[in-house]
XYZ file of C-alpha atoms in Angstrom:
440
model
C 0.000 0.000 0.000
C 1.427 3.375 -0.988
C 1.655 6.274 1.454
C 0.717 8.637 -1.363
C -2.891 7.519 -0.921
C -4.921 10.138 0.880
C -6.463 7.922 3.582
C -4.983 8.556 7.005
C -4.033 5.298 8.744
C -2.962 5.238 12.393
C -2.379 2.354 14.765
C -2.161 1.353 18.394
C 0.272 -1.511 18.963
C 0.098 -2.761 22.560
C 1.917 -5.756 24.059
C -0.457 -8.056 25.974
C 1.879 -8.369 28.961
C -0.211 -6.279 31.392
C -3.446 -4.320 31.678
C -4.212 -1.200 29.616
C -2.163 1.579 31.240
C -3.369 5.202 31.202
C -0.359 6.079 29.015
C -1.259 3.389 26.500
C -4.885 4.515 26.518
C -3.785 8.093 25.824
C -1.614 6.926 22.898
C -4.542 4.910 21.531
C -6.908 7.858 21.996
C -4.655 10.338 20.162
C -4.309 7.900 17.237
C -8.063 7.233 17.210
C -8.946 10.952 17.403
C -6.519 11.784 14.592
C -7.904 9.017 12.357
C -11.523 10.005 13.039
C -10.800 13.731 12.559
C -9.351 13.034 9.105
C -11.874 10.372 8.066
C -9.154 7.728 8.207
C -8.670 4.229 9.618
C -7.622 3.202 13.130
C -5.823 -0.142 13.370
C -5.122 -2.320 16.396
C -1.965 -4.388 16.015
C -0.967 -6.694 18.843
C 2.769 -7.033 19.541
C 2.500 -10.502 21.053
C 5.885 -11.988 20.221
C 6.986 -12.124 23.886
C 5.522 -15.584 24.566
C 6.951 -15.717 28.097
C 5.090 -12.614 29.294
C 1.946 -12.528 27.151
C -1.309 -13.453 28.899
C -4.870 -13.943 27.689
C -6.062 -11.810 30.638
C -3.883 -8.874 29.561
C -5.057 -9.232 25.976
C -8.711 -9.209 27.080
C -8.081 -6.199 29.357
C -6.684 -4.193 26.424
C -9.651 -4.993 24.174
C -12.192 -4.348 26.959
C -10.518 -1.088 27.984
C -10.594 0.263 24.453
C -14.211 -0.784 23.975
C -15.200 0.896 27.274
C -13.455 4.106 26.182
C -15.481 4.066 22.963
C -12.565 3.609 20.557
C -13.973 1.552 17.721
C -11.358 -0.331 15.700
C -11.446 -0.487 11.886
C -8.941 -3.329 11.472
C -7.534 -5.651 14.099
C -7.300 -9.240 15.393
C -11.043 -9.422 16.062
C -12.230 -7.190 13.197
C -9.976 -8.612 10.478
C -8.937 -6.508 7.487
C -6.993 -6.765 4.239
C -3.563 -6.122 5.817
C -3.652 -8.889 8.432
C -2.891 -10.940 10.326
C -2.909 -8.310 13.087
C -1.073 -10.394 15.697
C 2.701 -10.161 15.249
C 3.058 -13.786 16.365
C 1.323 -14.824 13.094
C 3.499 -12.680 10.801
C 6.861 -14.483 10.885
C 6.814 -15.373 7.161
C 6.148 -11.722 6.258
C 9.173 -10.614 8.330
C 11.339 -13.299 6.755
C 10.429 -12.010 3.260
C 11.417 -8.427 4.158
C 14.579 -9.634 5.898
C 15.671 -11.200 2.575
C 15.454 -7.700 1.031
C 18.036 -6.503 3.557
C 20.225 -9.506 2.731
C 19.931 -8.766 -1.004
C 20.794 -5.109 -0.399
C 23.851 -6.155 1.660
C 22.580 -4.241 4.682
C 22.872 -7.111 7.220
C 25.669 -9.376 8.374
C 25.917 -12.376 10.691
C 27.428 -11.955 14.136
C 27.527 -14.939 16.544
C 24.413 -16.459 14.982
C 22.485 -13.198 15.121
C 22.109 -10.764 12.241
C 22.974 -7.090 12.528
C 21.755 -4.189 10.399
C 24.480 -1.929 8.979
C 23.718 1.671 9.843
C 24.696 4.319 7.335
C 27.410 6.255 9.146
C 25.950 9.752 8.838
C 23.623 12.099 10.783
C 19.929 11.198 10.499
C 17.404 14.030 10.924
C 13.757 13.348 11.626
C 10.943 15.898 11.396
C 8.596 15.165 14.258
C 5.082 16.668 14.295
C 5.369 17.420 18.026
C 9.088 17.554 18.847
C 10.277 19.346 15.712
C 13.661 18.444 14.184
C 15.708 15.781 15.960
C 19.114 14.669 14.664
C 21.043 11.565 15.707
C 24.594 11.249 14.460
C 25.479 7.675 13.462
C 29.036 8.572 12.431
C 30.618 7.150 15.601
C 30.090 3.386 15.684
C 31.202 3.155 19.345
C 28.144 5.247 20.364
C 25.641 3.742 17.903
C 26.752 0.196 17.054
C 24.976 -1.765 14.328
C 21.765 -3.178 15.754
C 20.569 -6.764 15.852
C 17.466 -7.268 13.681
C 17.321 -11.071 13.799
C 18.218 -13.047 16.905
C 20.225 -16.265 16.848
C 16.989 -18.218 17.531
C 15.519 -16.906 14.260
C 13.079 -14.416 15.801
C 13.056 -10.781 14.717
C 13.514 -7.798 17.050
C 10.985 -5.025 17.767
C 12.646 -2.347 15.578
C 12.543 -4.498 12.463
C 9.027 -5.947 12.827
C 7.665 -2.523 13.775
C 8.940 -1.037 10.524
C 7.820 -3.995 8.398
C 4.320 -3.860 9.873
C 4.058 -0.099 9.325
C 5.050 -0.639 5.668
C 2.745 -3.626 5.091
C -0.215 -2.004 6.849
C 0.198 1.310 5.061
C 0.594 3.494 8.153
C 0.603 7.191 7.295
C 1.085 8.547 10.833
C 2.726 7.026 13.904
C 1.687 8.759 17.133
C 3.500 7.268 20.107
C 5.139 8.065 23.432
C 8.239 10.220 23.632
C 10.115 7.236 25.103
C 10.250 5.943 21.484
C 11.787 9.150 20.098
C 15.340 7.793 19.997
C 14.150 4.639 18.203
C 12.785 6.563 15.253
C 16.089 7.420 13.502
C 16.882 3.678 13.589
C 13.523 3.029 11.996
C 14.127 5.707 9.358
C 17.352 3.929 8.389
C 15.412 0.681 7.986
C 12.733 2.348 5.828
C 15.457 3.777 3.587
C 17.259 0.418 3.326
C 13.991 -1.268 2.344
C 13.258 1.437 -0.236
C 10.023 2.557 1.459
C 8.578 5.942 2.472
C 8.317 6.299 6.255
C 5.112 7.507 7.907
C 4.958 10.892 9.628
C 5.910 10.677 13.306
C 4.499 12.468 16.349
C 6.022 11.705 19.751
C 3.735 12.714 22.594
C 4.931 13.763 26.066
C 5.346 11.361 28.969
C 2.815 11.252 31.814
C 4.267 12.045 35.228
C 2.946 11.745 38.778
C 2.293 14.936 40.739
C 5.789 14.699 42.275
C 7.391 14.652 38.824
C 8.267 10.935 38.807
C 7.410 8.900 35.717
C 4.019 7.226 36.094
C 4.406 3.466 36.477
C 1.945 0.595 36.267
C 1.746 0.437 40.055
C 0.713 4.068 40.559
C -2.829 5.137 41.495
C -4.929 5.791 38.410
C -2.640 3.814 36.107
C -5.044 0.970 35.254
C -7.841 1.942 32.864
C -9.854 -1.125 33.907
C -10.359 0.315 37.411
C -12.113 3.513 36.334
C -15.491 1.959 35.590
C -15.658 0.270 38.999
C -14.766 3.548 40.688
C -17.748 5.254 39.114
C -16.176 7.226 36.258
C -17.951 7.760 32.952
C -15.956 6.573 29.948
C -16.482 9.925 28.160
C -15.079 11.765 31.179
C -11.972 9.552 31.218
C -11.497 10.162 27.475
C -11.871 13.896 28.148
C -9.344 13.797 30.993
C -6.673 11.746 29.213
C -7.030 13.888 26.073
C -5.967 16.867 28.206
C -2.784 15.033 29.289
C -0.464 16.738 26.841
C -2.995 18.344 24.519
C -4.065 21.972 25.030
C -7.045 22.989 22.911
C -7.484 26.630 21.953
C -9.765 28.672 24.225
C -10.954 28.106 27.775
C -13.109 25.017 27.231
C -12.025 21.940 29.194
C -15.114 19.721 29.076
C -15.625 17.874 25.787
C -17.816 15.073 24.510
C -16.072 12.411 22.424
C -17.531 13.991 19.255
C -16.137 17.398 20.287
C -12.705 15.870 20.935
C -12.706 14.441 17.404
C -13.684 17.822 15.984
C -11.099 19.837 17.956
C -8.126 17.446 18.134
C -4.979 18.670 16.432
C -1.381 17.473 16.784
C -0.221 21.114 16.572
C -1.745 21.644 20.036
C 0.153 18.730 21.646
C 2.754 20.004 24.119
C 6.409 19.104 24.350
C 6.409 19.288 28.160
C 5.466 16.175 30.166
C 1.890 15.968 31.410
C 1.100 15.615 35.121
C -1.533 13.101 36.173
C -3.957 14.569 38.713
C -6.667 12.253 40.050
C -8.526 15.236 41.568
C -8.745 16.855 38.135
C -10.012 13.565 36.703
C -12.784 13.464 39.343
C -13.653 17.099 38.630
C -13.929 16.397 34.880
C -16.175 13.436 35.702
C -18.347 15.646 37.906
C -18.828 18.133 35.048
C -19.967 15.298 32.768
C -22.396 14.046 35.453
C -23.846 17.537 35.920
C -24.500 17.832 32.189
C -26.612 14.652 32.061
C -30.405 14.569 31.997
C -31.613 13.408 35.452
C -33.077 10.172 34.089
C -29.841 9.406 32.208
C -27.812 10.117 35.352
C -30.058 7.779 37.378
C -29.652 5.026 34.768
C -25.863 5.421 34.788
C -25.802 5.158 38.601
C -28.176 2.167 38.696
C -25.550 -0.649 38.518
C -23.637 0.876 41.448
C -26.809 1.407 43.470
C -28.085 -2.128 42.826
C -24.663 -3.638 43.639
C -24.750 -1.857 47.017
C -28.101 -3.484 47.808
C -30.088 -0.241 47.554
C -33.519 -0.495 45.921
C -33.882 0.823 42.372
C -37.679 0.507 42.427
C -40.354 3.182 42.936
C -39.054 6.734 42.999
C -35.470 5.676 42.255
C -34.982 8.185 39.419
C -36.045 11.081 41.649
C -33.878 9.785 44.506
C -30.797 9.545 42.280
C -31.478 12.911 40.640
C -31.661 14.517 44.097
C -27.898 13.895 44.571
C -26.767 14.584 40.991
C -25.138 17.867 42.029
C -23.570 16.344 45.148
C -21.382 13.547 43.748
C -18.214 13.405 41.662
C -18.321 9.662 40.975
C -21.215 7.277 40.322
C -20.081 4.882 43.051
C -20.805 7.632 45.620
C -24.541 7.567 44.807
C -25.587 4.483 46.868
C -24.229 5.882 50.154
C -26.026 9.225 49.767
C -29.429 7.855 48.759
C -29.604 4.635 50.821
C -31.467 6.397 53.659
C -34.503 6.871 51.389
C -35.265 3.147 51.360
C -33.750 2.147 54.728
C -36.279 2.600 57.559
C -33.546 1.994 60.176
C -30.892 4.256 58.676
C -28.005 4.941 61.090
C -27.354 8.417 62.488
C -24.014 10.030 61.640
C -22.032 10.340 64.912
C -20.778 13.872 64.159
C -24.287 14.929 63.235
C -25.714 13.574 66.487
C -23.026 15.373 68.481
C -23.731 18.651 66.700
C -27.506 18.313 67.225
C -27.055 17.560 70.948
C -24.978 20.744 71.380
C -28.105 22.657 70.353
C -30.136 22.387 73.569
C -33.378 23.322 71.820
C -33.002 20.765 69.049
C -34.995 17.877 70.527
C -37.828 20.146 71.677
C -37.921 21.841 68.265
C -38.031 18.425 66.520
C -40.961 17.398 68.749
C -42.828 20.555 67.738
C -41.953 19.901 64.082
C -43.411 16.370 64.223
C -46.673 17.860 65.470
C -46.638 20.576 62.793
C -45.919 18.000 60.057
C -48.791 15.805 61.293
C -51.230 18.701 61.100
C -50.386 19.761 57.540
C -53.206 19.403 55.020
C -50.930 20.463 52.122
C -47.625 18.534 52.189
C -46.018 20.945 49.696
C -45.804 23.361 52.653
C -43.525 20.943 54.570
C -40.202 22.709 53.933
C -41.624 26.146 54.810
C -43.035 24.619 58.008
C -39.488 23.982 59.323
C -38.650 27.702 59.414
C -42.112 28.652 60.692
C -41.901 26.129 63.558
C -38.468 27.443 64.576
C -39.734 31.035 64.664
C -42.879 30.135 66.620
C -40.633 28.616 69.296
C -38.207 31.523 69.550
C -35.435 29.982 67.387
C -33.814 30.856 64.036
C -34.755 28.670 61.039
C -31.131 27.438 60.788
C -31.337 26.011 64.308
C -33.961 23.544 63.127
C -32.842 22.932 59.524
C -29.750 20.896 60.455
C -31.469 18.738 63.125
C -34.279 18.055 60.631
C -31.740 16.861 58.014
C -30.122 14.500 60.543
C -33.560 13.309 61.681
C -34.816 12.547 58.154
C -31.638 11.066 56.636
C -29.183 10.355 59.448
C -26.671 12.424 57.455
C -25.100 15.877 57.794
C -25.318 16.614 54.050
C -27.149 15.342 51.000
C -30.171 16.267 48.912
C -32.192 19.437 49.360
C -34.560 19.139 52.347
C -37.541 19.921 50.117
C -36.685 16.958 47.862
C -36.214 14.654 50.860
C -39.628 15.632 52.302
C -41.305 15.258 48.920
C -39.841 11.774 48.355
C -40.489 10.483 51.879
C -44.040 11.792 52.080
C -45.946 12.979 55.145
C -46.378 9.802 57.197
C -42.767 8.637 56.815
C -41.365 12.110 57.502
C -43.378 12.343 60.734
C -42.231 8.860 61.765
C -38.598 9.745 61.130
C -38.725 12.983 63.110
C -40.386 11.142 65.998
C -37.762 8.392 65.840
C -35.020 11.029 66.032
C -36.653 12.629 69.075
C -36.546 9.247 70.827
C -32.961 8.459 69.720
C -31.528 11.902 70.443
C -33.319 12.686 73.720
């Protein structure tokens, strides 16, 4: 396939030796966004030649992670395609054919059973779409010795198979981590020796922890597979990882996946390393939650609520919607709505202590229970709290907090009006009376 064709072709080439890391997901996302922006193709190629370390679990985690993040694949091991196979372990004969071209061109020689590629002893300059011009001088063989391309056991090394696959699969753009930057001049030499046009390269910045250390697989937030369980939306995670090294024009920080496709541009990728900030990730998620329709938010929270043993029957949508502005993550929803359906909800210890410091609280709650019982129009319930406080020589605030603790057991949560509306008159009266007994 010729690179002169107009179709943009990008690829993500993970090794199935561990779960999908946030850095790998960001590389995949940038390639996917670039392909979608330009109406091109996004290819998944699995670098599974390390038989000792490859696992089926890791392979599944990569596929599942990409599916969860919404990155559809045009060609790959599961999708097929005309440039397959897409597992490197199945491509040995293809590599052997291209290796013979190097032999014919007298660009390799045997060394202790292995085969080395003869570098041209001159400076090699690459034009990177992010890093600009980078030159590596191959003149001094003691610094840059000829590299092994075929091991003594007959297997081919990463540099060689990477280049062959990019040629065979017609890659037009290679977007990858900056840790590969120094490999690229080696690859350019191989492209030249094989008589092929190289793709355009873009090396994206590393992701660092807050303390400036390089993010490793063991660091918090590194495993993409954990985000769903923690209550993140996939679109919010895409949004967050897109901002790790990419700075769109303007002030906007919250993007849907469609907006990311529309706005993404390699010119706006930074040279400086990106810092991973889990607080920022939670904030981005919160903005996505706030933008949802209440019913959609409730549906998204439902698996977490059901898993926690909280009922999703009856007024569930209203219950969930009542805390939409209070949570950053979907897995926080069960804890803040469980009191609605739990008749014996526990009282928060700090809340009880605070209520007991207010000497009038229990008396005021007793009066409130009576006032609630006598209401003929329950929509007046919230206003009754302030009125009852005033009638008994107290400020509305002195009864608001005790009422919240009485109705929910909690010190924060949904608006009191929403709580009263959802609980209804009889249950609200019962709860206030229960609190009077418990707190007296």
